[in-house]
């Protein structure tokens, strides 16, 4: 059974989708054991607690204000919980280099567009959907990808597409893409679990 940590800064609907898929038995071989948030009032922390998952608020400030202590403390948290895989789900902080190096190929993220388009620094939330509509695209979607040093640059695991309607707004597109994400993220995690099981 792989031990999963989820990093989330806000509402946590993707965390909920992952937990639901595990409860339903559609996502197997993985157990969410830790949720980390840089935001002490993130709903994601509450979702974790109500599902019996350890929930930790962890930020540079809570770690004492020093970058190196923060990075090492995060690594220690992950190692002490024997984390195998990390899923970013609306996590608004850059992942420290030390974590990327220690968990290369074992950190994934969900992005609300069809990468490699509409990714990179500043491309988050409604900014993504505004950019997609301004570019006159007829399709958008969601991408689950591995996390590397540069934003949204790692190998793609899985994508799902949707059509953009004539009267689409950034908000309506955000809703459409989010519901794709909820289906896509557990499926992508299942693929990764299978791949990692074959490797071990
Ligand atoms: C999602 O749209 C995801 O693509 C992006 O942040 C949002 C997180 O939503 N990275 P939630 O917190 O999982 O509801």
GROMACS .gro file of C-alpha atoms and ligand atoms in nm:
model
  214
    1UNK     CA    1   0.000   0.000   0.000
    2UNK     CA    2   0.154   0.333  -0.109
    3UNK     CA    3   0.147   0.615   0.143
    4UNK     CA    4   0.015   0.938  -0.004
    5UNK     CA    5   0.064   1.296   0.114
    6UNK     CA    6  -0.164   1.563  -0.035
    7UNK     CA    7  -0.056   1.927  -0.036
    8UNK     CA    8  -0.347   2.172  -0.060
    9UNK     CA    9  -0.393   2.542   0.010
   10UNK     CA   10  -0.767   2.591  -0.020
   11UNK     CA   11  -1.103   2.434  -0.079
   12UNK     CA   12  -0.968   2.080  -0.126
   13UNK     CA   13  -1.224   1.946  -0.371
   14UNK     CA   14  -0.957   1.737  -0.544
   15UNK     CA   15  -0.849   1.595  -0.208
   16UNK     CA   16  -1.212   1.503  -0.148
   17UNK     CA   17  -1.234   1.338  -0.491
   18UNK     CA   18  -0.925   1.128  -0.414
   19UNK     CA   19  -1.058   1.024  -0.072
   20UNK     CA   20  -1.401   0.943  -0.222
   21UNK     CA   21  -1.244   0.729  -0.496
   22UNK     CA   22  -1.052   0.532  -0.233
   23UNK     CA   23  -1.369   0.483  -0.026
   24UNK     CA   24  -1.560   0.371  -0.335
   25UNK     CA   25  -1.282   0.129  -0.424
   26UNK     CA   26  -1.219   0.284  -0.766
   27UNK     CA   27  -0.869   0.391  -0.654
   28UNK     CA   28  -0.675   0.106  -0.497
   29UNK     CA   29  -0.330   0.041  -0.353
   30UNK     CA   30  -0.288   0.387  -0.202
   31UNK     CA   31  -0.365   0.536   0.136
   32UNK     CA   32  -0.380   0.910   0.213
   33UNK     CA   33  -0.194   0.947   0.542
   34UNK     CA   34  -0.102   1.315   0.550
   35UNK     CA   35  -0.242   1.648   0.429
   36UNK     CA   36  -0.014   1.951   0.443
   37UNK     CA   37  -0.136   2.307   0.395
   38UNK     CA   38   0.046   2.640   0.404
   39UNK     CA   39  -0.293   2.794   0.497
   40UNK     CA   40  -0.416   2.723   0.848
   41UNK     CA   41  -0.781   2.785   0.749
   42UNK     CA   42  -0.778   2.568   0.434
   43UNK     CA   43  -1.093   2.359   0.401
   44UNK     CA   44  -0.859   2.082   0.286
   45UNK     CA   45  -0.730   2.047   0.645
   46UNK     CA   46  -1.087   2.005   0.768
   47UNK     CA   47  -1.162   1.745   0.500
   48UNK     CA   48  -0.853   1.554   0.612
   49UNK     CA   49  -0.951   1.563   0.980
   50UNK     CA   50  -1.307   1.445   0.916
   51UNK     CA   51  -1.163   1.154   0.719
   52UNK     CA   52  -0.915   1.055   0.987
   53UNK     CA   53  -0.613   1.176   0.790
   54UNK     CA   54  -0.334   1.360   0.972
   55UNK     CA   55  -0.365   1.731   0.887
   56UNK     CA   56  -0.073   1.968   0.933
   57UNK     CA   57  -0.046   2.343   0.879
   58UNK     CA   58   0.311   2.399   0.768
   59UNK     CA   59   0.458   2.724   0.639
   60UNK     CA   60   0.785   2.918   0.648
   61UNK     CA   61   0.645   3.117   0.941
   62UNK     CA   62   0.529   2.811   1.136
   63UNK     CA   63   0.871   2.652   1.072
   64UNK     CA   64   1.045   2.952   1.227
   65UNK     CA   65   1.092   3.188   0.932
   66UNK     CA   66   1.409   3.042   0.786
   67UNK     CA   67   1.406   2.888   0.436
   68UNK     CA   68   1.651   2.605   0.509
   69UNK     CA   69   1.478   2.504   0.832
   70UNK     CA   70   1.147   2.511   0.643
   71UNK     CA   71   1.277   2.284   0.365
   72UNK     CA   72   1.446   2.039   0.600
   73UNK     CA   73   1.142   2.036   0.830
   74UNK     CA   74   0.914   1.949   0.537
   75UNK     CA   75   1.147   1.671   0.427
   76UNK     CA   76   1.156   1.537   0.782
   77UNK     CA   77   0.774   1.545   0.800
   78UNK     CA   78   0.747   1.342   0.481
   79UNK     CA   79   1.020   1.096   0.578
   80UNK     CA   80   0.886   1.039   0.929
   81UNK     CA   81   0.544   0.946   0.780
   82UNK     CA   82   0.714   0.718   0.521
   83UNK     CA   83   0.550   0.902   0.233
   84UNK     CA   84   0.584   0.731  -0.107
   85UNK     CA   85   0.392   0.973  -0.328
   86UNK     CA   86   0.289   1.340  -0.309
   87UNK     CA   87  -0.019   1.483  -0.482
   88UNK     CA   88  -0.047   1.860  -0.512
   89UNK     CA   89  -0.411   1.967  -0.515
   90UNK     CA   90  -0.445   2.343  -0.535
   91UNK     CA   91  -0.118   2.399  -0.349
   92UNK     CA   92  -0.018   2.762  -0.397
   93UNK     CA   93   0.345   2.745  -0.281
   94UNK     CA   94   0.647   2.640  -0.483
   95UNK     CA   95   0.774   2.299  -0.379
   96UNK     CA   96   1.123   2.334  -0.225
   97UNK     CA   97   1.414   2.203  -0.432
   98UNK     CA   98   1.512   1.954  -0.160
   99UNK     CA   99   1.168   1.792  -0.180
  100UNK     CA  100   1.172   1.776  -0.562
  101UNK     CA  101   1.513   1.608  -0.551
  102UNK     CA  102   1.415   1.361  -0.280
  103UNK     CA  103   1.084   1.270  -0.447
  104UNK     CA  104   1.160   1.310  -0.819
  105UNK     CA  105   0.904   1.119  -1.025
  106UNK     CA  106   0.687   1.083  -0.717
  107UNK     CA  107   0.521   1.427  -0.704
  108UNK     CA  108   0.219   1.499  -0.920
  109UNK     CA  109  -0.001   1.803  -0.973
  110UNK     CA  110  -0.334   1.874  -1.137
  111UNK     CA  111  -0.349   2.177  -1.366
  112UNK     CA  112  -0.674   2.326  -1.503
  113UNK     CA  113  -0.572   2.340  -1.872
  114UNK     CA  114  -0.428   2.125  -2.148
  115UNK     CA  115  -0.053   2.149  -2.084
  116UNK     CA  116   0.192   2.234  -2.232
  117UNK     CA  117  -0.037   2.526  -2.321
  118UNK     CA  118  -0.150   2.772  -2.054
  119UNK     CA  119   0.097   2.666  -1.787
  120UNK     CA  120   0.388   2.832  -1.609
  121UNK     CA  121   0.428   3.098  -1.344
  122UNK     CA  122   0.114   3.306  -1.285
  123UNK     CA  123  -0.107   3.052  -1.463
  124UNK     CA  124  -0.338   2.947  -1.184
  125UNK     CA  125  -0.707   2.972  -1.099
  126UNK     CA  126  -0.921   3.201  -1.310
  127UNK     CA  127  -0.612   3.344  -1.490
  128UNK     CA  128  -0.582   3.015  -1.678
  129UNK     CA  129  -0.942   3.015  -1.799
  130UNK     CA  130  -0.927   3.384  -1.898
  131UNK     CA  131  -0.615   3.313  -2.104
  132UNK     CA  132  -0.775   3.011  -2.274
  133UNK     CA  133  -1.085   3.213  -2.370
  134UNK     CA  134  -0.879   3.515  -2.484
  135UNK     CA  135  -0.681   3.284  -2.713
  136UNK     CA  136  -1.010   3.182  -2.878
  137UNK     CA  137  -0.966   2.812  -2.802
  138UNK     CA  138  -1.250   2.571  -2.871
  139UNK     CA  139  -1.133   2.310  -2.623
  140UNK     CA  140  -0.980   2.311  -2.278
  141UNK     CA  141  -0.934   2.052  -2.008
  142UNK     CA  142  -0.727   1.928  -1.718
  143UNK     CA  143  -0.380   1.775  -1.693
  144UNK     CA  144  -0.215   1.561  -1.427
  145UNK     CA  145   0.162   1.586  -1.459
  146UNK     CA  146   0.480   1.513  -1.267
  147UNK     CA  147   0.637   1.805  -1.084
  148UNK     CA  148   0.981   1.930  -1.184
  149UNK     CA  149   1.170   2.246  -1.095
  150UNK     CA  150   0.994   2.465  -1.353
  151UNK     CA  151   0.620   2.526  -1.309
  152UNK     CA  152   0.394   2.283  -1.499
  153UNK     CA  153   0.687   2.139  -1.696
  154UNK     CA  154   0.701   1.770  -1.594
  155UNK     CA  155   0.586   1.470  -1.795
  156UNK     CA  156   0.213   1.441  -1.850
  157UNK     CA  157   0.038   1.145  -1.686
  158UNK     CA  158  -0.316   1.194  -1.813
  159UNK     CA  159  -0.542   1.462  -1.964
  160UNK     CA  160  -0.916   1.511  -2.007
  161UNK     CA  161  -1.078   1.753  -2.252
  162UNK     CA  162  -1.399   1.952  -2.271
  163UNK     CA  163  -1.555   2.172  -2.537
  164UNK     CA  164  -1.577   2.546  -2.489
  165UNK     CA  165  -1.926   2.679  -2.556
  166UNK     CA  166  -2.008   2.998  -2.740
  167UNK     CA  167  -2.107   3.188  -2.428
  168UNK     CA  168  -1.843   3.039  -2.202
  169UNK     CA  169  -1.716   3.258  -1.918
  170UNK     CA  170  -1.398   3.201  -1.714
  171UNK     CA  171  -1.621   3.097  -1.423
  172UNK     CA  172  -1.830   2.849  -1.623
  173UNK     CA  173  -1.514   2.702  -1.777
  174UNK     CA  174  -1.357   2.673  -1.431
  175UNK     CA  175  -1.658   2.468  -1.312
  176UNK     CA  176  -1.644   2.242  -1.617
  177UNK     CA  177  -1.270   2.182  -1.585
  178UNK     CA  178  -1.290   2.123  -1.209
  179UNK     CA  179  -1.543   1.845  -1.258
  180UNK     CA  180  -1.304   1.686  -1.512
  181UNK     CA  181  -1.024   1.709  -1.254
  182UNK     CA  182  -1.227   1.518  -0.995
  183UNK     CA  183  -1.255   1.224  -1.232
  184UNK     CA  184  -0.905   1.256  -1.378
  185UNK     CA  185  -0.692   1.283  -1.063
  186UNK     CA  186  -0.790   0.946  -0.908
  187UNK     CA  187  -0.746   0.779  -1.250
  188UNK     CA  188  -0.400   0.929  -1.292
  189UNK     CA  189  -0.302   0.824  -0.940
  190UNK     CA  190  -0.418   0.470  -1.018
  191UNK     CA  191  -0.188   0.461  -1.323
  192UNK     CA  192   0.105   0.580  -1.113
  193UNK     CA  193   0.033   0.329  -0.835
  194UNK     CA  194   0.038   0.049  -1.094
  195UNK     CA  195   0.363   0.178  -1.243
  196UNK     CA  196   0.531   0.204  -0.901
  197UNK     CA  197   0.406  -0.143  -0.801
  198UNK     CA  198   0.568  -0.289  -1.115
  199UNK     CA  199   0.897  -0.117  -1.030
  200UNK     CA  200   0.914  -0.259  -0.677
  201LIG     C1  201  -0.783   2.314  -0.920
  201LIG     O1  202  -0.848   2.382  -1.022
  201LIG     C2  203  -0.645   2.270  -0.967
  201LIG     O2  204  -0.637   2.249  -1.104
  201LIG     C3  205  -0.557   2.384  -0.933
  201LIG     O3  206  -0.612   2.439  -0.813
  201LIG     C4  207  -0.749   2.405  -0.803
  201LIG     C5  208  -0.767   2.337  -0.671
  201LIG     O4  209  -0.900   2.316  -0.637
  201LIG     N1  210  -0.420   2.343  -0.923
  201LIG     P1  211  -0.936   2.236  -0.505
  201LIG     O5  212  -0.870   2.305  -0.386
  201LIG     O6  213  -0.888   2.095  -0.520
  201LIG     O7  214  -1.086   2.244  -0.494
   0.00000   0.00000   0.00000
